[in-house]
Amino acid sequence: MTKQSVADVGGPWIEEEQRWGGPGSAHLKLSYRVTCAAHYYGAGCEVLCRPRDDAFGHYTCSPSGGIVCKPGWTGDYCSKRKFHIILNNKISKCQRGTH
């Protein structure tokens, strides 16, 4: 049996059934759906996002494969630490060039 079809990534399960011959002969029933491999996202699985927490970045991945910085980190790859100071029981961001 050869079959060709198109299925969307992340779409619903597709059920197919094939029979050969008459009653009591071969019968094939299957269900399938298309998903991306681990760490790949997008309609064609073309977006790569691998969560990390090391010197090269501190982030997780959104459902669409975008980088989401972990708390306390910023920048394109979440590799710059956000610094905060506490004054009079209030948290303030530390501004560059100030003490």
Coordinates of C-alpha atoms in Angstrom, one line a residue:
M1 CA 0.0 0.0 0.0
T2 CA 1.3 3.5 -0.9
K3 CA -0.5 6.6 0.3
Q4 CA 0.5 10.2 0.2
S5 CA -1.3 13.0 2.1
V6 CA -0.7 16.4 3.7
A7 CA -1.1 17.0 7.4
D8 CA -0.5 20.1 9.4
V9 CA 2.1 20.2 12.2
G10 CA 0.2 20.1 15.5
G11 CA -3.1 19.3 13.9
P12 CA -5.6 16.8 15.0
W13 CA -5.2 13.0 14.9
I14 CA -5.9 11.6 11.5
E15 CA -7.6 8.2 11.2
E16 CA -7.3 6.0 8.2
E17 CA -8.5 2.6 7.3
Q18 CA -7.6 0.3 4.4
R19 CA -9.1 -3.1 3.5
W20 CA -8.0 -5.7 0.9
G21 CA -10.2 -8.4 -0.5
G22 CA -13.5 -9.5 0.9
P23 CA -14.8 -10.3 4.5
G24 CA -12.1 -11.8 6.7
S25 CA -9.2 -10.5 4.6
A26 CA -6.5 -8.0 5.5
H27 CA -7.5 -4.9 7.3
L28 CA -5.2 -2.0 8.4
K29 CA -6.4 0.8 10.7
L30 CA -4.1 3.6 11.9
S31 CA -4.1 7.0 13.6
Y32 CA -1.4 9.5 13.2
R33 CA -0.5 13.2 13.7
V34 CA 2.5 15.3 12.9
T35 CA 4.6 16.9 15.6
C36 CA 7.9 18.7 15.7
A37 CA 11.0 17.0 17.1
A38 CA 12.1 18.2 20.6
H39 CA 13.2 21.9 20.6
Y40 CA 11.7 22.7 17.2
Y41 CA 8.7 24.9 16.7
G42 CA 6.6 26.5 14.0
A43 CA 4.3 25.4 11.1
G44 CA 7.2 23.6 9.4
C45 CA 9.3 22.9 12.5
E46 CA 11.8 25.5 11.3
V47 CA 12.3 27.4 14.6
L48 CA 14.9 25.9 17.0
C49 CA 14.8 26.9 20.6
R50 CA 16.7 24.8 23.2
P51 CA 16.2 26.1 26.8
R52 CA 19.4 26.8 28.7
D53 CA 20.6 28.0 32.0
D54 CA 24.4 28.5 31.7
A55 CA 27.0 31.1 30.7
F56 CA 25.4 31.4 27.2
G57 CA 21.9 32.2 28.4
H58 CA 19.2 31.8 31.0
Y59 CA 15.9 31.1 29.2
T60 CA 13.0 28.8 28.4
C61 CA 11.0 28.6 25.2
S62 CA 7.5 29.9 24.4
P63 CA 5.0 27.7 22.7
S64 CA 6.0 29.3 19.3
G65 CA 9.8 28.8 20.0
G66 CA 10.6 32.4 21.2
I67 CA 13.1 33.0 23.9
V68 CA 11.6 33.8 27.4
C69 CA 14.2 35.1 29.9
K70 CA 14.2 33.5 33.3
P71 CA 13.6 36.0 36.2
G72 CA 16.6 38.2 36.8
W73 CA 18.0 38.0 33.2
T74 CA 17.7 40.2 30.2
G75 CA 19.2 40.7 26.7
D76 CA 18.7 38.9 23.3
Y77 CA 19.9 35.6 24.8
C78 CA 19.1 36.4 28.4
S79 CA 22.8 36.5 29.3
K80 CA 22.8 39.9 31.1
R81 CA 21.9 39.9 34.8
K82 CA 19.4 42.4 36.1
F83 CA 20.7 44.0 39.2
H84 CA 18.4 45.4 41.9
I85 CA 19.2 47.1 45.2
I86 CA 16.9 47.4 48.2
L87 CA 16.6 50.9 49.8
N88 CA 14.2 51.6 52.6
N89 CA 12.5 48.2 52.0
K90 CA 11.8 49.1 48.4
I91 CA 13.4 47.4 45.4
S92 CA 15.0 49.7 42.9
K93 CA 16.8 49.0 39.7
C94 CA 20.5 49.8 39.7
Q95 CA 21.2 52.4 37.0
R96 CA 24.4 52.3 35.1
G97 CA 26.9 54.9 36.3
T98 CA 25.2 55.3 39.8
H99 CA 26.2 53.9 43.2

